[in-house]
PDB file of C-alpha atoms in Angstrom:
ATOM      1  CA  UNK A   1      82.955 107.332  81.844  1.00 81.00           C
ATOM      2  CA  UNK A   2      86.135 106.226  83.568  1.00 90.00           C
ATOM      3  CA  UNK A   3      87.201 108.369  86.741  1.00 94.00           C
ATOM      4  CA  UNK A   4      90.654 108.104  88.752  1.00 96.00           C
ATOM      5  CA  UNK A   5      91.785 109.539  91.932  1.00 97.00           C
ATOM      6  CA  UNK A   6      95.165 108.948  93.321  1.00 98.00           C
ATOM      7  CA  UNK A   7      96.084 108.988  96.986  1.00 98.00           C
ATOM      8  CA  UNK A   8      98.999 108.306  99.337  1.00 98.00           C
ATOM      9  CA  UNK A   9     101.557 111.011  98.132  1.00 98.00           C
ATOM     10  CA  UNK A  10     104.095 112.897 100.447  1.00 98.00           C
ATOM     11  CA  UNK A  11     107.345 114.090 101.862  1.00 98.00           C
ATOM     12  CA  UNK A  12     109.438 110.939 103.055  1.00 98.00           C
ATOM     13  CA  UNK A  13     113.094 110.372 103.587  1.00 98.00           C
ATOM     14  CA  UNK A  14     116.023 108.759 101.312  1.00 98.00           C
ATOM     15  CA  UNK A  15     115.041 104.088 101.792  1.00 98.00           C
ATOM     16  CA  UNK A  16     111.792 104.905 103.070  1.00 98.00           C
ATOM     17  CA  UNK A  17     108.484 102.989 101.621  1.00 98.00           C
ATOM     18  CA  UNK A  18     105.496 104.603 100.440  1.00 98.00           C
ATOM     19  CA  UNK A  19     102.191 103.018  99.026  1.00 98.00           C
ATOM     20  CA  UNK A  20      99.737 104.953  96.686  1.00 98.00           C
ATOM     21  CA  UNK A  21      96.429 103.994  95.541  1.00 98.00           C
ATOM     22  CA  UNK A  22      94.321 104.770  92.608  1.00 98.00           C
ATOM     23  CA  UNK A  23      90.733 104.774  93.206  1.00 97.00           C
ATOM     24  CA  UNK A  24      88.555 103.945  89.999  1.00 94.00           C
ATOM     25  CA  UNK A  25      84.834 104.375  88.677  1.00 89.00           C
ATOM     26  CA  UNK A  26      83.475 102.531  85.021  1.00 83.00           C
ATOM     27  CA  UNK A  27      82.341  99.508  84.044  1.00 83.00           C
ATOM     28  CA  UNK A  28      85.230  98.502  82.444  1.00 85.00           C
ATOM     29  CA  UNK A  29      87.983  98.472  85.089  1.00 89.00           C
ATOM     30  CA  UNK A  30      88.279  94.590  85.710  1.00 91.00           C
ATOM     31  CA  UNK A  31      88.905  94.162  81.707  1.00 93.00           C
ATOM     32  CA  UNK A  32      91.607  96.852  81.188  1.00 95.00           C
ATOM     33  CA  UNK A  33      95.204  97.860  81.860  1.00 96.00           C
ATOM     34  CA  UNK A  34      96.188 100.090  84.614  1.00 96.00           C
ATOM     35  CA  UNK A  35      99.314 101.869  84.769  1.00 97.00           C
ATOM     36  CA  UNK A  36     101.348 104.229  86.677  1.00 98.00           C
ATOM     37  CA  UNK A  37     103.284 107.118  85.344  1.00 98.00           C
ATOM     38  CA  UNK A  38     105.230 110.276  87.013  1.00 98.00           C
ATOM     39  CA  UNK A  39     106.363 113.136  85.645  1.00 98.00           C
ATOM     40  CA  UNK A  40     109.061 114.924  87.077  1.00 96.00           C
ATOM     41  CA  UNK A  41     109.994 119.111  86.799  1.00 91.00           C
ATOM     42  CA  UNK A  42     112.417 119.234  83.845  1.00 94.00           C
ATOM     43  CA  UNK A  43     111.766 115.666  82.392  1.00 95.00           C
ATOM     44  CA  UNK A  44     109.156 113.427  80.091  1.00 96.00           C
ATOM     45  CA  UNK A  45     106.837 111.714  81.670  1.00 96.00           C
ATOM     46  CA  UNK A  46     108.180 108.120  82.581  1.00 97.00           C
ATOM     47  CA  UNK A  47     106.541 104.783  82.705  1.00 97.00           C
ATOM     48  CA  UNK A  48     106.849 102.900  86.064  1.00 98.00           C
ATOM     49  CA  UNK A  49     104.574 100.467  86.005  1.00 98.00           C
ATOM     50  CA  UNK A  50     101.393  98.611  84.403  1.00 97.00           C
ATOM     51  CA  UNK A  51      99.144  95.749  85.136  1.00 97.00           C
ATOM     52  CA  UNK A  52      97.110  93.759  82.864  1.00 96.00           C
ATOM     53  CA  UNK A  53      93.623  93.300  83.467  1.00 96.00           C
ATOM     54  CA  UNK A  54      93.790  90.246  85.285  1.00 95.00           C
ATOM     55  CA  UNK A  55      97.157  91.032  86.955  1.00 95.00           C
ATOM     56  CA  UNK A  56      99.023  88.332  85.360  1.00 95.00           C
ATOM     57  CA  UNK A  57     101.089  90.570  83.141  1.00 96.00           C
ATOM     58  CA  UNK A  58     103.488  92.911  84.867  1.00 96.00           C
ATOM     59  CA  UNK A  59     105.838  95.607  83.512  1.00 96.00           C
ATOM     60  CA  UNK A  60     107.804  98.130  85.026  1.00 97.00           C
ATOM     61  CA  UNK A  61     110.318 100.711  84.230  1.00 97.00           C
ATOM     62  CA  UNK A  62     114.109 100.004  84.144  1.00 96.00           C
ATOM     63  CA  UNK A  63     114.505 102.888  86.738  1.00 97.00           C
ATOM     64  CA  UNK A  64     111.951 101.390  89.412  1.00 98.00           C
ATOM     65  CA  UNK A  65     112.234  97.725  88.253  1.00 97.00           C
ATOM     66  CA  UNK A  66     113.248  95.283  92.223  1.00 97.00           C
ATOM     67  CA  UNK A  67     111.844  98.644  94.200  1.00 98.00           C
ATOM     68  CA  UNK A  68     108.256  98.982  93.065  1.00 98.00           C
ATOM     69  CA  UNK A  69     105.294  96.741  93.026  1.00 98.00           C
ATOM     70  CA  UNK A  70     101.864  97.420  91.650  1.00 98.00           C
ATOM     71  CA  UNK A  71      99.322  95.067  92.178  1.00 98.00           C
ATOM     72  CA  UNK A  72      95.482  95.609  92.140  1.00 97.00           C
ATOM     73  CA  UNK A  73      91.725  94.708  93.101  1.00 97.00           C
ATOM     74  CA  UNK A  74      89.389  94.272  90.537  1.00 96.00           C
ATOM     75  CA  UNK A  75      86.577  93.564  93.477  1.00 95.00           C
ATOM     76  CA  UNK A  76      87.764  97.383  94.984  1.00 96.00           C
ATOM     77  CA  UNK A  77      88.455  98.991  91.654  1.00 96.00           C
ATOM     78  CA  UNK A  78      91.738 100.284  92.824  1.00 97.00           C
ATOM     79  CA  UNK A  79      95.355  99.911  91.822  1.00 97.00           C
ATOM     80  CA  UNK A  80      98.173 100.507  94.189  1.00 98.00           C
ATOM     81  CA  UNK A  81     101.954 101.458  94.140  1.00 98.00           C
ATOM     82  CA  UNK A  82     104.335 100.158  96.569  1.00 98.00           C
ATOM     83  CA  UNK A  83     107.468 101.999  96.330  1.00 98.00           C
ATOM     84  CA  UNK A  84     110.326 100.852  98.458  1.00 98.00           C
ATOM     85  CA  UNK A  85     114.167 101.633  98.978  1.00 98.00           C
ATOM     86  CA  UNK A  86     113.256 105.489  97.905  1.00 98.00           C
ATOM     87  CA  UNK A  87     115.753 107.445  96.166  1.00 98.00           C
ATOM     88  CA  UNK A  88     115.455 111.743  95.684  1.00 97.00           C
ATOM     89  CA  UNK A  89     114.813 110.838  91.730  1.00 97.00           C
ATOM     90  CA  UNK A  90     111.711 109.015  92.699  1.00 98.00           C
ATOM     91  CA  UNK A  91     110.568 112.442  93.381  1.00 98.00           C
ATOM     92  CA  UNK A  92     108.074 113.553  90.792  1.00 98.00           C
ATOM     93  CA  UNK A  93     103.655 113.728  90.246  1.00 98.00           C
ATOM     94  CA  UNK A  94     102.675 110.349  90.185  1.00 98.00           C
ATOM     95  CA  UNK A  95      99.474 109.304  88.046  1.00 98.00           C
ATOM     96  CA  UNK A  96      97.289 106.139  87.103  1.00 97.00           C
ATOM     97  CA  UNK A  97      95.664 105.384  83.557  1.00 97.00           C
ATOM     98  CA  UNK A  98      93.400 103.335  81.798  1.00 96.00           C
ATOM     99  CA  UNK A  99      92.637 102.268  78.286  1.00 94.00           C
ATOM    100  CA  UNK A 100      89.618 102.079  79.690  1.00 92.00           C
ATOM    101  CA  UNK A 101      88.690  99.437  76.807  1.00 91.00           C
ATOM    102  CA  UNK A 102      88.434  95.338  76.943  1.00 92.00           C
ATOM    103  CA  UNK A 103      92.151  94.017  76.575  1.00 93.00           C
ATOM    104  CA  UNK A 104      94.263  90.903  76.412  1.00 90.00           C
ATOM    105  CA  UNK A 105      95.845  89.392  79.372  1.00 89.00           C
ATOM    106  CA  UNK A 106      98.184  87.416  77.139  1.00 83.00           C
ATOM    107  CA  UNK A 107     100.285  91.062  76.072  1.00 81.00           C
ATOM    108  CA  UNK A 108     102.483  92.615  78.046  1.00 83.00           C
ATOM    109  CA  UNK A 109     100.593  95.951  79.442  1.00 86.00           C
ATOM    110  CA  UNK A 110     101.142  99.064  77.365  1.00 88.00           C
ATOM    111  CA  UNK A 111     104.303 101.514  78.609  1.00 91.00           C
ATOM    112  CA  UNK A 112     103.605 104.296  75.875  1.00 92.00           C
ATOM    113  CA  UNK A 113     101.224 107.361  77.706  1.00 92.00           C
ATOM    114  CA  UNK A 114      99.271 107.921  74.451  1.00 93.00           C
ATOM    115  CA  UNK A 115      97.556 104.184  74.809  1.00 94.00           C
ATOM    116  CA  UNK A 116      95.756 105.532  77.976  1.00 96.00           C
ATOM    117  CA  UNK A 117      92.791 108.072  77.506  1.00 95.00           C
ATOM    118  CA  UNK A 118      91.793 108.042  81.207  1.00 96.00           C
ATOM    119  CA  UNK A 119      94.126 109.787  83.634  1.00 97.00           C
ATOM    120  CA  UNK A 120      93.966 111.120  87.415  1.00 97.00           C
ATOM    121  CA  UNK A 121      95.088 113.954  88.730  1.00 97.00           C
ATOM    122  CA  UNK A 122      98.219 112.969  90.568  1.00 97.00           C
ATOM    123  CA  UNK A 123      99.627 112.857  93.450  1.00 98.00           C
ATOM    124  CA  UNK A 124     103.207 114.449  94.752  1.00 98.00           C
ATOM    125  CA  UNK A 125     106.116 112.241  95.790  1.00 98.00           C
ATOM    126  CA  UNK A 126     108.914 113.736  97.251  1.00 98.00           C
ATOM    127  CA  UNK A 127     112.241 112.097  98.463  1.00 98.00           C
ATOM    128  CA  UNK A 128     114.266 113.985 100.741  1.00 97.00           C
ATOM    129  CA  UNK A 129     118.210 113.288 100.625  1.00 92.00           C
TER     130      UNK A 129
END
């Protein structure tokens, strides 16, 4: 069983930085893809970013592409976020997913939701003009 919790959400200004973390449980972590999504009042649920198991394959969102960076710690089980240069459309629930299952580091990681089974709860970014 594969458990997420996301943390590091809140109420910052228009350029500021911000850095969440998802905190993961499961046996399978270091050998599957991580992403983040957000979901926004109004919109679909958006792709920003996703990691490959080993972190060698990247891929982010056009939107967040030069501001974000995920990066993570298969020793801590964790992903993290770092969102810089902020803008008020940033603002939205952010979550991290798993596949939860063994995949390739030689693909680019998955941007569609429906690949990831596992999901956290979220956490609320908001950008203030």
């Amino acid at each position: 069983q594969v458990q997420l919790l996301e943390s590091g959400g809140g109420l910052v200004q228009t350029g500021d930085s911000l850095k969440l973390t998802c905190a993961a449980s499961g046996r399978t972590f270091s050998r599957s893809t991580l992403a983040w999504f957000r979901h926004a009042p109004g919109k679909e649920r958006e792709f920003v970013a996703g990691i490959s198991p080993s972190g060698i394959k990247i891929a982010y969102g056009f939107s967040v592409k030069g501001r974000f960076t995920v990066t993570r710690d298969n020793e801590k089980k964790a992903t993290y976020l770092k969102m810089s240069s902020l803008k008020p459309e940033d603002t939205a629930f952010y979550y991290c997913a798993t596949t939860g299952t063994e995949d390739s580091d030689s693909i680019a990681p998955f941007s569609n939701d429906g690949a990831f089974p596992y999901w956290g709860q979220g956490t609320q970014v908001t950008v203030s003009a």
